[in-house]
Amino acid sequence: MKLRYSPASPYVRKCLVLAHEAGLAGRIETVPTVTADPASGLAKDNPLGKIPAFTAKDGQVLFDSPVICEYLDSLHRRPKLFPTRGKARWTALRRQALADGILDASLLRRYESLRPANERSATWDDKQKGIVARALDALEKEVQDLGKPTAKRITIGQVAIGCALGYLDFRFAADNWRNGRPKLARWYEEFAKRPSMAATMPKDMT
């Protein structure tokens, strides 16, 4: 199995954290991929030109992190990170969607910061910051229901939230997302100690 990979991508990290939690990390080959490089061959795997893109053992190619994560969760016999039914499932999926929304807005900010200074929009940046702030405030209100960050059994919702908060530390540390959100900060401090999170710390490609 192969995973199109960048160590800076929070979506890739989400897949890798799940793989570690599921005991599958050793079975996955990570393929360093620069999305802007036409020679990478990424478009053959994912016509959207995005990572992660995952090639299964049978040659089937999957893309978008929620799809890849759920596929990986089907391959192991440990406790599932995607609850199969009922309120627990919809809560986990909603939390994944909320965390992915934080990442979507944060990546738009990141891309905006890479544009020439005279082409950047402060209004656009402020809009994305507002989206992130609202999502973080919502998590602060429900953090008591997230479960123990050191628990043996976790869900894709917790994984996605952990990766989103880690990305904010990685790219936007100066914004200090912890300010005014002490409960979420304490939860993340413990969640970040999980071996799966420690093994997948983001870094820029060199």
Short mmCIF file of C-alpha atoms in Angstrom, two decimals:
data_model
loop_
_atom_site.label_atom_id
_atom_site.label_comp_id
_atom_site.label_asym_id
_atom_site.label_seq_id
_atom_site.Cartn_x
_atom_site.Cartn_y
_atom_site.Cartn_z
CA MET A 1 0.00 0.00 0.00
CA LYS A 2 1.25 3.46 -0.88
CA LEU A 3 0.36 6.91 0.40
CA ARG A 4 1.17 10.07 -1.53
CA TYR A 5 2.79 12.12 1.17
CA SER A 6 4.09 15.45 2.37
CA PRO A 7 5.27 15.76 5.99
CA ALA A 8 3.69 19.22 6.13
CA SER A 9 0.19 18.10 5.12
CA PRO A 10 -2.28 17.85 8.01
CA TYR A 11 -4.59 15.69 5.88
CA VAL A 12 -1.78 13.21 5.30
CA ARG A 13 -1.04 13.33 9.00
CA LYS A 14 -4.62 12.40 9.81
CA CYS A 15 -4.27 9.26 7.67
CA LEU A 16 -0.95 8.37 9.26
CA VAL A 17 -2.20 8.90 12.81
CA LEU A 18 -5.07 6.56 12.11
CA ALA A 19 -2.67 4.06 10.54
CA HIS A 20 -0.52 4.12 13.68
CA GLU A 21 -3.54 3.75 15.96
CA ALA A 22 -4.73 0.82 13.84
CA GLY A 23 -1.35 -0.91 13.73
CA LEU A 24 -1.06 -0.46 9.96
CA ALA A 25 1.73 2.10 9.68
CA GLY A 26 4.40 -0.50 8.90
CA ARG A 27 2.40 -1.74 5.91
CA ILE A 28 2.18 1.65 4.19
CA GLU A 29 4.88 3.07 1.95
CA THR A 30 4.92 6.87 1.98
CA VAL A 31 5.73 8.43 -1.38
CA PRO A 32 7.04 12.02 -1.08
CA THR A 33 5.02 14.14 -3.48
CA VAL A 34 5.24 17.81 -4.42
CA THR A 35 1.78 18.74 -5.63
CA ALA A 36 3.06 21.58 -7.83
CA ASP A 37 5.45 19.30 -9.72
CA PRO A 38 3.87 17.92 -12.93
CA ALA A 39 6.54 15.21 -13.00
CA SER A 40 5.30 13.77 -9.72
CA GLY A 41 2.60 11.78 -11.50
CA LEU A 42 0.07 12.82 -8.86
CA ALA A 43 -2.58 13.69 -11.44
CA LYS A 44 -2.65 10.04 -12.54
CA ASP A 45 -3.65 9.00 -9.05
CA ASN A 46 -5.84 11.97 -8.21
CA PRO A 47 -7.15 14.19 -11.02
CA LEU A 48 -7.72 16.89 -8.41
CA GLY A 49 -3.97 17.10 -7.95
CA LYS A 50 -4.20 16.88 -4.17
CA ILE A 51 -2.66 14.76 -1.43
CA PRO A 52 -3.22 12.42 0.23
CA ALA A 53 -3.81 9.85 -2.49
CA PHE A 54 -3.70 6.23 -1.48
CA THR A 55 -3.05 3.10 -3.54
CA ALA A 56 -4.51 -0.02 -1.98
CA LYS A 57 -2.98 -3.47 -2.22
CA ASP A 58 -5.31 -4.37 -5.09
CA GLY A 59 -4.28 -1.26 -7.04
CA GLN A 60 -7.42 0.74 -6.26
CA VAL A 61 -6.63 4.43 -5.76
CA LEU A 62 -8.50 6.41 -3.12
CA PHE A 63 -8.27 10.09 -2.35
CA ASP A 64 -9.46 12.61 0.20
CA SER A 65 -8.49 11.93 3.77
CA PRO A 66 -11.95 10.95 5.11
CA VAL A 67 -12.21 8.23 2.46
CA ILE A 68 -8.67 6.97 3.03
CA CYS A 69 -9.10 6.97 6.79
CA GLU A 70 -12.33 4.98 6.65
CA TYR A 71 -10.76 2.51 4.25
CA LEU A 72 -7.77 2.01 6.56
CA ASP A 73 -10.14 1.55 9.47
CA SER A 74 -11.70 -1.40 7.62
CA LEU A 75 -8.38 -3.27 7.48
CA HIS A 76 -7.69 -3.98 11.15
CA ARG A 77 -9.21 -5.80 14.11
CA ARG A 78 -8.46 -3.25 16.79
CA PRO A 79 -11.27 -1.03 18.11
CA LYS A 80 -12.60 0.93 15.16
CA LEU A 81 -12.02 4.67 14.96
CA PHE A 82 -15.16 5.07 12.86
CA PRO A 83 -18.14 4.05 14.99
CA THR A 84 -20.44 1.91 12.90
CA ARG A 85 -23.84 3.24 13.87
CA GLY A 86 -25.94 5.56 15.95
CA LYS A 87 -25.16 8.86 17.59
CA ALA A 88 -21.53 7.94 18.19
CA ARG A 89 -20.94 7.61 14.45
CA TRP A 90 -22.56 10.90 13.54
CA THR A 91 -20.78 12.72 16.35
CA ALA A 92 -17.40 11.38 15.21
CA LEU A 93 -18.09 12.33 11.60
CA ARG A 94 -19.32 15.79 12.58
CA ARG A 95 -16.18 16.40 14.61
CA GLN A 96 -14.05 15.25 11.71
CA ALA A 97 -15.90 17.69 9.45
CA LEU A 98 -15.41 20.52 11.95
CA ALA A 99 -11.69 19.82 12.24
CA ASP A 100 -11.32 19.51 8.47
CA GLY A 101 -13.05 22.88 8.18
CA ILE A 102 -10.38 24.37 10.45
CA LEU A 103 -7.76 22.90 8.14
CA ASP A 104 -9.50 24.12 5.00
CA ALA A 105 -9.57 27.69 6.28
CA SER A 106 -6.03 27.49 7.64
CA LEU A 107 -4.66 26.21 4.35
CA LEU A 108 -6.41 29.01 2.48
CA ARG A 109 -4.63 31.42 4.82
CA ARG A 110 -1.36 29.65 4.21
CA TYR A 111 -1.73 29.85 0.43
CA GLU A 112 -2.71 33.52 0.67
CA SER A 113 0.46 34.25 2.64
CA LEU A 114 2.54 32.79 -0.17
CA ARG A 115 1.11 35.16 -2.78
CA PRO A 116 3.01 38.34 -3.67
CA ALA A 117 2.39 40.97 -1.00
CA ASN A 118 0.52 43.27 -3.39
CA GLU A 119 -1.93 40.48 -4.29
CA ARG A 120 -2.89 39.45 -0.78
CA SER A 121 -6.26 40.25 0.72
CA ALA A 122 -6.45 41.13 4.40
CA THR A 123 -10.24 40.79 4.20
CA TRP A 124 -9.91 37.23 2.91
CA ASP A 125 -7.41 36.37 5.63
CA ASP A 126 -9.66 37.80 8.33
CA LYS A 127 -12.60 35.78 7.02
CA GLN A 128 -10.64 32.52 7.29
CA LYS A 129 -9.37 33.45 10.75
CA GLY A 130 -12.97 34.02 11.81
CA ILE A 131 -13.97 30.56 10.60
CA VAL A 132 -11.15 28.98 12.59
CA ALA A 133 -12.00 31.00 15.71
CA ARG A 134 -15.67 29.98 15.62
CA ALA A 135 -14.77 26.32 15.19
CA LEU A 136 -12.28 26.46 18.06
CA ASP A 137 -14.86 28.15 20.29
CA ALA A 138 -17.32 25.37 19.48
CA LEU A 139 -14.72 22.76 20.45
CA GLU A 140 -14.00 24.57 23.71
CA LYS A 141 -17.69 24.24 24.59
CA GLU A 142 -17.83 20.51 23.94
CA VAL A 143 -14.33 19.45 24.97
CA GLN A 144 -15.67 17.76 28.09
CA ASP A 145 -17.43 15.29 25.80
CA LEU A 146 -14.37 14.47 23.68
CA GLY A 147 -13.26 11.73 26.05
CA LYS A 148 -9.91 11.21 27.70
CA PRO A 149 -7.11 12.09 25.28
CA THR A 150 -5.05 9.17 26.60
CA ALA A 151 -7.85 6.60 26.24
CA LYS A 152 -7.09 3.38 24.42
CA ARG A 153 -10.16 3.77 22.24
CA ILE A 154 -10.55 7.00 20.26
CA THR A 155 -12.48 8.07 17.17
CA ILE A 156 -11.71 9.76 13.89
CA GLY A 157 -13.21 12.91 15.37
CA GLN A 158 -10.52 13.12 18.02
CA VAL A 159 -7.80 12.30 15.48
CA ALA A 160 -8.97 15.03 13.13
CA ILE A 161 -9.18 17.58 15.94
CA GLY A 162 -5.70 16.70 17.15
CA CYS A 163 -4.25 17.10 13.66
CA ALA A 164 -6.04 20.41 13.14
CA LEU A 165 -4.71 21.85 16.40
CA GLY A 166 -1.25 20.56 15.58
CA TYR A 167 -1.38 22.33 12.24
CA LEU A 168 -2.30 25.61 13.92
CA ASP A 169 0.79 25.23 16.10
CA PHE A 170 2.88 24.39 13.04
CA ARG A 171 1.83 27.24 10.75
CA PHE A 172 0.10 29.83 12.94
CA ALA A 173 1.73 29.61 16.35
CA ALA A 174 1.75 33.41 16.65
CA ASP A 175 -2.06 33.43 16.66
CA ASN A 176 -2.03 31.54 19.99
CA TRP A 177 -5.23 29.56 19.50
CA ARG A 178 -5.04 28.49 23.17
CA ASN A 179 -5.88 32.01 24.37
CA GLY A 180 -9.36 31.90 25.89
CA ARG A 181 -9.68 28.14 25.34
CA PRO A 182 -8.03 26.55 28.38
CA LYS A 183 -10.00 23.30 28.35
CA LEU A 184 -9.24 22.60 24.71
CA ALA A 185 -5.60 23.48 25.30
CA ARG A 186 -5.36 21.00 28.18
CA TRP A 187 -7.04 18.29 26.11
CA TYR A 188 -4.64 18.80 23.22
CA GLU A 189 -1.59 18.87 25.48
CA GLU A 190 -2.36 15.29 26.49
CA PHE A 191 -3.59 14.11 23.10
CA ALA A 192 -0.37 15.30 21.45
CA LYS A 193 1.56 12.86 23.65
CA ARG A 194 0.01 9.84 21.98
CA PRO A 195 2.68 7.80 20.14
CA SER A 196 0.72 8.16 16.89
CA MET A 197 0.86 11.95 17.16
CA ALA A 198 4.51 12.03 18.21
CA ALA A 199 5.45 9.84 15.24
CA THR A 200 3.76 12.13 12.73
CA MET A 201 4.86 15.62 13.74
CA PRO A 202 4.59 17.95 10.74
CA LYS A 203 7.67 19.46 9.12
CA ASP A 204 8.52 21.29 5.94
CA MET A 205 9.91 19.26 3.07
CA THR A 206 13.56 19.96 2.37
#
